[in-house]
């Protein structure tokens, strides 16, 4: 089970990340209607799903006797869905940045809306298809006893899922490495062509440089996660369980780096994004954001309490009072 030191940072950072995505998604400003922000928002949603479902699988005990095994299996499937969806999204972001740099006017809206929607459909359908091996999986139990606490999916299904992860992340490393290098070359070419001719030219270079930094951070942080996933897959295949255990301990840190580094750099380097996050109290009250934020925070904590109560095997919480309390809470 995960400790509070791991859960609380994820809870806070995921909420802030979701708040950023909501602000970007609900704006009417055309600046945020480009393919980059479309992919960024979609990828952020998949990343939050992956983080949230990882905490569900690692924080709570599961047992077939109490029917919570279905929650474990569903959370495991959604974790795979979110992780691969985020990986695909970051690949689309890197490829899109290269083609923007290749255009003469550096326009962000060169691709048609139909093409973007097709890519979003691929980003949804492909990860969903890869969750297939999770549903028929059996379980590994603590101490080997049936109806004891569930530790993981069966060895065969775990190996299948890790093989899927290894293939996905290997393709990601190759694709993003190539397009990041090509984009870097285009940025150098741009700076050499434009130079310091005019204020507008310098502004164009700075904007493209900042976008390149954001995309590179997005790709590099996910590259670290990809390398860790490859090492985890190799350790399972070679039965190096002590090595595998040491890698798994580092997963929350690596996953946090891959999830939150891109939005942090986006906020830091983009004045337009910061303007969406910082607004006057008058506008905030008119939009009802104060009430929304309070409700989201308290509802998240309430949901966490209910999940802790429903997944415990302690007989003290199996009374009629707690049964009605949990049902009423939902």
Short mmCIF file of N, CA, C and O in Angstrom, two decimals, residues 185-289:
data_model
loop_
_atom_site.label_atom_id
_atom_site.label_comp_id
_atom_site.label_asym_id
_atom_site.label_seq_id
_atom_site.Cartn_x
_atom_site.Cartn_y
_atom_site.Cartn_z
N UNK A 185 16.80 21.04 -34.89
CA UNK A 185 17.52 21.51 -36.07
C UNK A 185 16.78 22.64 -36.76
O UNK A 185 17.40 23.63 -37.21
N UNK A 186 15.44 22.53 -36.83
CA UNK A 186 14.64 23.59 -37.45
C UNK A 186 14.70 24.88 -36.64
O UNK A 186 14.70 25.99 -37.20
N UNK A 187 14.77 24.76 -35.31
CA UNK A 187 14.86 25.95 -34.46
C UNK A 187 16.19 26.66 -34.68
O UNK A 187 16.24 27.90 -34.76
N UNK A 188 17.26 25.90 -34.80
CA UNK A 188 18.58 26.49 -35.08
C UNK A 188 18.57 27.19 -36.43
O UNK A 188 19.10 28.30 -36.59
N UNK A 189 17.93 26.56 -37.41
CA UNK A 189 17.83 27.16 -38.75
C UNK A 189 17.03 28.46 -38.69
O UNK A 189 17.39 29.46 -39.34
N UNK A 190 15.94 28.45 -37.92
CA UNK A 190 15.12 29.65 -37.78
C UNK A 190 15.92 30.80 -37.17
O UNK A 190 15.86 31.94 -37.67
N UNK A 191 16.66 30.54 -36.12
CA UNK A 191 17.44 31.59 -35.47
C UNK A 191 18.52 32.13 -36.40
O UNK A 191 18.85 33.32 -36.38
N UNK A 192 19.07 31.26 -37.24
CA UNK A 192 20.11 31.69 -38.16
C UNK A 192 19.52 32.56 -39.28
O UNK A 192 20.14 33.55 -39.71
N UNK A 193 18.30 32.21 -39.74
CA UNK A 193 17.67 32.96 -40.83
C UNK A 193 17.17 34.32 -40.35
O UNK A 193 17.42 35.36 -40.97
N UNK A 194 16.46 34.31 -39.21
CA UNK A 194 15.83 35.54 -38.73
C UNK A 194 16.83 36.48 -38.08
O UNK A 194 16.85 37.68 -38.32
N UNK A 195 17.69 35.91 -37.22
CA UNK A 195 18.67 36.75 -36.53
C UNK A 195 17.98 37.74 -35.61
O UNK A 195 16.98 37.45 -34.96
N UNK A 196 18.49 38.95 -35.57
CA UNK A 196 17.93 40.02 -34.72
C UNK A 196 17.43 41.17 -35.58
O UNK A 196 17.62 42.35 -35.25
N UNK A 197 16.78 40.86 -36.69
CA UNK A 197 16.38 41.90 -37.63
C UNK A 197 15.38 42.88 -37.02
O UNK A 197 15.58 44.08 -37.04
N UNK A 198 14.28 42.36 -36.47
CA UNK A 198 13.23 43.23 -35.95
C UNK A 198 12.75 42.69 -34.61
O UNK A 198 13.05 41.54 -34.22
N UNK A 199 11.98 43.52 -33.91
CA UNK A 199 11.40 43.08 -32.65
C UNK A 199 10.44 41.92 -32.87
O UNK A 199 10.38 40.98 -32.06
N UNK A 200 9.68 41.96 -33.98
CA UNK A 200 8.75 40.89 -34.30
C UNK A 200 9.49 39.58 -34.55
O UNK A 200 9.06 38.51 -34.11
N UNK A 201 10.61 39.67 -35.24
CA UNK A 201 11.41 38.47 -35.52
C UNK A 201 11.94 37.86 -34.23
O UNK A 201 11.89 36.63 -34.03
N UNK A 202 12.45 38.71 -33.34
CA UNK A 202 12.94 38.20 -32.06
C UNK A 202 11.81 37.57 -31.25
O UNK A 202 12.01 36.55 -30.59
N UNK A 203 10.63 38.18 -31.30
CA UNK A 203 9.48 37.64 -30.59
C UNK A 203 9.10 36.26 -31.12
O UNK A 203 8.75 35.36 -30.35
N UNK A 204 9.17 36.11 -32.45
CA UNK A 204 8.85 34.81 -33.07
C UNK A 204 9.82 33.74 -32.61
O UNK A 204 9.42 32.62 -32.27
N UNK A 205 11.11 34.09 -32.57
CA UNK A 205 12.13 33.14 -32.14
C UNK A 205 11.91 32.73 -30.69
O UNK A 205 11.98 31.54 -30.33
N UNK A 206 11.62 33.72 -29.83
CA UNK A 206 11.40 33.44 -28.41
C UNK A 206 10.19 32.54 -28.22
O UNK A 206 10.22 31.57 -27.44
N UNK A 207 9.11 32.83 -28.95
CA UNK A 207 7.89 32.02 -28.83
C UNK A 207 8.14 30.59 -29.26
O UNK A 207 7.74 29.64 -28.56
N UNK A 208 8.81 30.41 -30.39
CA UNK A 208 9.08 29.06 -30.88
C UNK A 208 10.07 28.34 -29.97
O UNK A 208 9.97 27.12 -29.77
N UNK A 209 11.02 29.10 -29.43
CA UNK A 209 11.98 28.48 -28.49
C UNK A 209 11.26 27.99 -27.24
O UNK A 209 11.53 26.88 -26.75
N UNK A 210 10.36 28.80 -26.71
CA UNK A 210 9.61 28.40 -25.51
C UNK A 210 8.74 27.18 -25.77
O UNK A 210 8.67 26.26 -24.93
N UNK A 211 8.10 27.15 -26.94
CA UNK A 211 7.28 26.00 -27.28
C UNK A 211 8.15 24.75 -27.43
O UNK A 211 7.76 23.64 -27.02
N UNK A 212 9.34 24.93 -28.00
CA UNK A 212 10.26 23.79 -28.14
C UNK A 212 10.70 23.28 -26.77
O UNK A 212 10.80 22.07 -26.54
N UNK A 213 10.96 24.20 -25.83
CA UNK A 213 11.36 23.80 -24.48
C UNK A 213 10.25 23.00 -23.81
O UNK A 213 10.49 21.96 -23.19
N UNK A 214 9.01 23.47 -23.95
CA UNK A 214 7.86 22.78 -23.34
C UNK A 214 7.72 21.38 -23.91
O UNK A 214 7.56 20.39 -23.17
N UNK A 215 7.81 21.27 -25.25
CA UNK A 215 7.67 19.96 -25.89
C UNK A 215 8.83 19.05 -25.52
O UNK A 215 8.65 17.84 -25.28
N UNK A 216 10.04 19.61 -25.44
CA UNK A 216 11.22 18.81 -25.08
C UNK A 216 11.13 18.29 -23.65
O UNK A 216 11.45 17.13 -23.38
N UNK A 217 10.70 19.16 -22.73
CA UNK A 217 10.51 18.73 -21.34
C UNK A 217 9.46 17.64 -21.27
O UNK A 217 9.62 16.63 -20.57
N UNK A 218 8.37 17.82 -22.01
CA UNK A 218 7.30 16.83 -22.08
C UNK A 218 7.85 15.49 -22.57
O UNK A 218 7.56 14.43 -21.99
N UNK A 219 8.66 15.53 -23.62
CA UNK A 219 9.21 14.30 -24.20
C UNK A 219 10.28 13.68 -23.31
O UNK A 219 10.30 12.46 -23.10
N UNK A 220 11.18 14.51 -22.77
CA UNK A 220 12.30 14.00 -21.98
C UNK A 220 11.83 13.38 -20.67
O UNK A 220 12.32 12.30 -20.27
N UNK A 221 10.87 14.01 -20.00
CA UNK A 221 10.36 13.46 -18.74
C UNK A 221 9.66 12.12 -18.99
O UNK A 221 9.78 11.18 -18.19
N UNK A 222 8.93 12.05 -20.09
CA UNK A 222 8.26 10.79 -20.42
C UNK A 222 9.27 9.75 -20.90
O UNK A 222 9.04 8.54 -20.75
N UNK A 223 10.39 10.21 -21.46
CA UNK A 223 11.45 9.29 -21.86
C UNK A 223 12.02 8.57 -20.65
O UNK A 223 12.30 7.36 -20.69
N UNK A 224 12.19 9.31 -19.53
CA UNK A 224 12.70 8.69 -18.30
C UNK A 224 11.72 7.61 -17.82
O UNK A 224 12.13 6.52 -17.42
N UNK A 225 10.43 7.93 -17.87
CA UNK A 225 9.42 6.94 -17.49
C UNK A 225 9.47 5.74 -18.43
O UNK A 225 9.33 4.59 -17.99
N UNK A 226 9.68 6.00 -19.72
CA UNK A 226 9.75 4.90 -20.69
C UNK A 226 10.92 3.97 -20.38
O UNK A 226 10.77 2.73 -20.43
N UNK A 227 12.08 4.55 -20.05
CA UNK A 227 13.24 3.73 -19.71
C UNK A 227 12.98 2.89 -18.46
O UNK A 227 13.39 1.72 -18.38
N UNK A 228 12.29 3.48 -17.49
CA UNK A 228 11.97 2.72 -16.28
C UNK A 228 11.02 1.57 -16.60
O UNK A 228 11.18 0.46 -16.08
N UNK A 229 10.02 1.82 -17.46
CA UNK A 229 9.09 0.77 -17.84
C UNK A 229 9.80 -0.36 -18.59
O UNK A 229 9.48 -1.54 -18.39
N UNK A 230 10.76 -0.01 -19.43
CA UNK A 230 11.54 -1.03 -20.13
C UNK A 230 12.34 -1.87 -19.13
O UNK A 230 12.43 -3.10 -19.26
N UNK A 231 12.92 -1.20 -18.12
CA UNK A 231 13.68 -1.92 -17.10
C UNK A 231 12.76 -2.83 -16.28
O UNK A 231 13.14 -3.96 -15.93
N UNK A 232 11.55 -2.36 -15.98
CA UNK A 232 10.60 -3.18 -15.24
C UNK A 232 10.19 -4.41 -16.04
O UNK A 232 10.11 -5.53 -15.51
N UNK A 233 9.95 -4.22 -17.34
CA UNK A 233 9.59 -5.34 -18.20
C UNK A 233 10.71 -6.36 -18.30
O UNK A 233 10.47 -7.57 -18.23
N UNK A 234 11.93 -5.87 -18.41
CA UNK A 234 13.09 -6.77 -18.51
C UNK A 234 13.30 -7.54 -17.22
O UNK A 234 13.63 -8.73 -17.22
N UNK A 235 13.09 -6.87 -16.07
CA UNK A 235 13.29 -7.53 -14.78
C UNK A 235 12.25 -8.62 -14.54
O UNK A 235 12.55 -9.65 -13.94
N UNK A 236 11.02 -8.40 -15.02
CA UNK A 236 9.99 -9.43 -14.88
C UNK A 236 10.30 -10.62 -15.79
O UNK A 236 10.20 -11.78 -15.38
N UNK A 237 10.71 -10.33 -17.02
CA UNK A 237 11.02 -11.40 -17.98
C UNK A 237 12.20 -12.25 -17.51
O UNK A 237 12.20 -13.48 -17.68
N UNK A 238 13.20 -11.61 -16.90
CA UNK A 238 14.39 -12.32 -16.44
C UNK A 238 14.27 -12.82 -15.00
O UNK A 238 15.26 -13.34 -14.45
N UNK A 239 13.10 -12.64 -14.38
CA UNK A 239 12.87 -13.06 -12.99
C UNK A 239 13.84 -12.41 -12.00
O UNK A 239 14.26 -13.03 -11.02
N UNK A 240 14.16 -11.16 -12.24
CA UNK A 240 15.04 -10.41 -11.31
C UNK A 240 14.17 -9.63 -10.33
O UNK A 240 14.05 -8.41 -10.40
N UNK A 241 13.54 -10.33 -9.41
CA UNK A 241 12.54 -9.70 -8.54
C UNK A 241 13.13 -8.68 -7.57
O UNK A 241 12.48 -7.66 -7.31
N UNK A 242 14.32 -8.88 -6.98
CA UNK A 242 14.89 -7.82 -6.13
C UNK A 242 15.13 -6.53 -6.92
O UNK A 242 14.84 -5.43 -6.43
N UNK A 243 15.64 -6.67 -8.15
CA UNK A 243 15.85 -5.50 -9.01
C UNK A 243 14.52 -4.85 -9.38
O UNK A 243 14.38 -3.62 -9.36
N UNK A 244 13.51 -5.69 -9.67
CA UNK A 244 12.18 -5.18 -10.01
C UNK A 244 11.58 -4.41 -8.84
O UNK A 244 10.97 -3.34 -9.04
N UNK A 245 11.77 -4.92 -7.64
CA UNK A 245 11.22 -4.26 -6.46
C UNK A 245 11.84 -2.88 -6.27
O UNK A 245 11.15 -1.91 -5.92
N UNK A 246 13.15 -2.77 -6.50
CA UNK A 246 13.83 -1.48 -6.36
C UNK A 246 13.35 -0.47 -7.40
O UNK A 246 13.25 0.73 -7.12
N UNK A 247 13.03 -0.95 -8.60
CA UNK A 247 12.54 -0.06 -9.65
C UNK A 247 11.13 0.43 -9.32
O UNK A 247 10.81 1.61 -9.49
N UNK A 248 10.29 -0.49 -8.83
CA UNK A 248 8.90 -0.14 -8.53
C UNK A 248 8.83 0.94 -7.45
O UNK A 248 7.96 1.82 -7.49
N UNK A 249 9.75 0.90 -6.50
CA UNK A 249 9.76 1.89 -5.42
C UNK A 249 9.95 3.31 -5.99
O UNK A 249 9.40 4.28 -5.45
N UNK A 250 10.68 3.43 -7.09
CA UNK A 250 10.95 4.73 -7.69
C UNK A 250 9.84 5.20 -8.64
O UNK A 250 9.89 6.33 -9.13
N UNK A 251 8.84 4.33 -8.89
CA UNK A 251 7.82 4.67 -9.87
C UNK A 251 7.05 5.95 -9.57
O UNK A 251 6.85 6.78 -10.48
N UNK A 252 6.58 6.18 -8.32
CA UNK A 252 5.82 7.42 -8.06
C UNK A 252 6.60 8.69 -8.42
O UNK A 252 6.02 9.63 -8.97
N UNK A 253 7.89 8.70 -8.10
CA UNK A 253 8.71 9.88 -8.42
C UNK A 253 8.85 10.06 -9.93
O UNK A 253 8.67 11.17 -10.46
N UNK A 254 9.16 8.98 -10.63
CA UNK A 254 9.34 9.05 -12.08
C UNK A 254 8.02 9.39 -12.77
O UNK A 254 7.98 10.22 -13.68
N UNK A 255 6.93 8.79 -12.32
CA UNK A 255 5.62 9.07 -12.91
C UNK A 255 5.19 10.51 -12.65
O UNK A 255 4.61 11.16 -13.52
N UNK A 256 5.51 11.02 -11.46
CA UNK A 256 5.20 12.41 -11.15
C UNK A 256 5.97 13.37 -12.04
O UNK A 256 5.41 14.38 -12.52
N UNK A 257 7.24 13.04 -12.29
CA UNK A 257 8.05 13.87 -13.19
C UNK A 257 7.47 13.88 -14.59
O UNK A 257 7.35 14.94 -15.23
N UNK A 258 7.07 12.71 -15.08
CA UNK A 258 6.50 12.61 -16.43
C UNK A 258 5.14 13.30 -16.54
O UNK A 258 4.79 13.82 -17.60
N UNK A 259 4.39 13.32 -15.44
CA UNK A 259 3.03 13.86 -15.47
C UNK A 259 3.00 15.38 -15.31
O UNK A 259 2.29 16.08 -16.04
N UNK A 260 3.79 15.91 -14.36
CA UNK A 260 3.61 17.30 -13.96
C UNK A 260 4.65 18.27 -14.51
O UNK A 260 4.46 19.48 -14.40
N UNK A 261 5.74 17.78 -15.08
CA UNK A 261 6.78 18.70 -15.55
C UNK A 261 6.30 19.56 -16.72
O UNK A 261 6.57 20.77 -16.77
N UNK A 262 5.56 18.96 -17.66
CA UNK A 262 5.08 19.71 -18.83
C UNK A 262 4.14 20.85 -18.45
O UNK A 262 4.34 21.99 -18.90
N UNK A 263 3.10 20.62 -17.63
CA UNK A 263 2.23 21.74 -17.26
C UNK A 263 2.96 22.82 -16.46
O UNK A 263 2.64 24.00 -16.59
N UNK A 264 3.93 22.42 -15.64
CA UNK A 264 4.69 23.42 -14.87
C UNK A 264 5.47 24.33 -15.81
O UNK A 264 5.45 25.56 -15.67
N UNK A 265 6.14 23.75 -16.80
CA UNK A 265 6.91 24.56 -17.75
C UNK A 265 5.99 25.37 -18.64
O UNK A 265 6.34 26.48 -19.05
N UNK A 266 4.82 24.83 -18.97
CA UNK A 266 3.86 25.57 -19.79
C UNK A 266 3.42 26.84 -19.06
O UNK A 266 3.38 27.93 -19.66
N UNK A 267 3.10 26.70 -17.78
CA UNK A 267 2.68 27.87 -17.00
C UNK A 267 3.83 28.86 -16.84
O UNK A 267 3.64 30.08 -16.94
N UNK A 268 5.04 28.35 -16.65
CA UNK A 268 6.20 29.21 -16.44
C UNK A 268 6.56 30.01 -17.69
O UNK A 268 6.91 31.19 -17.61
N UNK A 269 6.46 29.38 -18.86
CA UNK A 269 6.96 30.00 -20.09
C UNK A 269 5.89 30.70 -20.92
O UNK A 269 6.22 31.44 -21.84
N UNK A 270 4.61 30.47 -20.63
CA UNK A 270 3.55 31.07 -21.43
C UNK A 270 2.77 32.10 -20.62
O UNK A 270 2.05 31.74 -19.68
N UNK A 271 2.88 33.37 -21.02
CA UNK A 271 2.14 34.44 -20.35
C UNK A 271 0.64 34.28 -20.58
O UNK A 271 -0.17 34.60 -19.70
N UNK A 272 0.26 33.78 -21.75
CA UNK A 272 -1.16 33.59 -22.05
C UNK A 272 -1.80 32.54 -21.14
O UNK A 272 -2.94 32.69 -20.72
N UNK A 273 -1.04 31.48 -20.85
CA UNK A 273 -1.56 30.44 -19.96
C UNK A 273 -1.66 30.99 -18.54
O UNK A 273 -2.65 30.75 -17.84
N UNK A 274 -0.66 31.74 -18.11
CA UNK A 274 -0.72 32.34 -16.77
C UNK A 274 -1.91 33.27 -16.63
O UNK A 274 -2.53 33.34 -15.57
N UNK A 275 -2.24 33.98 -17.71
CA UNK A 275 -3.39 34.89 -17.65
C UNK A 275 -4.71 34.14 -17.48
O UNK A 275 -5.68 34.68 -16.97
N UNK A 276 -4.74 32.87 -17.91
CA UNK A 276 -5.95 32.06 -17.72
C UNK A 276 -6.07 31.56 -16.28
O UNK A 276 -7.15 31.22 -15.82
N UNK A 277 -4.94 31.49 -15.57
CA UNK A 277 -4.94 30.98 -14.20
C UNK A 277 -5.11 32.10 -13.18
O UNK A 277 -5.62 31.86 -12.08
N UNK A 278 -4.66 33.31 -13.52
CA UNK A 278 -4.70 34.42 -12.58
C UNK A 278 -5.75 35.41 -13.05
O UNK A 278 -5.62 36.03 -14.10
N UNK A 279 -6.80 35.56 -12.28
CA UNK A 279 -7.87 36.48 -12.64
C UNK A 279 -8.39 37.16 -11.38
O UNK A 279 -8.18 36.69 -10.27
N UNK A 280 -9.06 38.27 -11.57
CA UNK A 280 -9.49 39.10 -10.45
C UNK A 280 -10.53 38.38 -9.60
O UNK A 280 -11.22 37.48 -10.05
N UNK A 281 -10.65 38.82 -8.33
CA UNK A 281 -11.62 38.21 -7.44
C UNK A 281 -13.04 38.44 -7.95
O UNK A 281 -13.91 37.57 -7.82
N UNK A 282 -13.29 39.61 -8.56
CA UNK A 282 -14.62 39.90 -9.09
C UNK A 282 -15.02 38.87 -10.14
O UNK A 282 -16.11 38.29 -10.09
N UNK A 283 -14.11 38.61 -11.09
CA UNK A 283 -14.41 37.63 -12.14
C UNK A 283 -14.52 36.23 -11.57
O UNK A 283 -15.30 35.41 -12.04
N UNK A 284 -13.69 35.96 -10.56
CA UNK A 284 -13.72 34.64 -9.96
C UNK A 284 -15.05 34.37 -9.27
O UNK A 284 -15.62 33.29 -9.37
N UNK A 285 -15.57 35.40 -8.58
CA UNK A 285 -16.86 35.24 -7.90
C UNK A 285 -17.99 35.13 -8.90
O UNK A 285 -18.92 34.34 -8.72
N UNK A 286 -17.91 35.93 -9.99
CA UNK A 286 -18.95 35.87 -11.01
C UNK A 286 -19.00 34.49 -11.68
O UNK A 286 -20.06 33.99 -12.03
N UNK A 287 -17.86 33.91 -11.87
CA UNK A 287 -17.80 32.59 -12.53
C UNK A 287 -18.10 31.44 -11.57
O UNK A 287 -18.29 30.30 -11.99
N UNK A 288 -18.13 31.75 -10.25
CA UNK A 288 -18.43 30.70 -9.28
C UNK A 288 -17.26 29.78 -9.00
O UNK A 288 -17.44 28.67 -8.50
N UNK A 289 -16.03 30.21 -9.30
CA UNK A 289 -14.87 29.33 -9.13
C UNK A 289 -14.59 29.03 -7.67
O UNK A 289 -14.11 27.94 -7.34
#
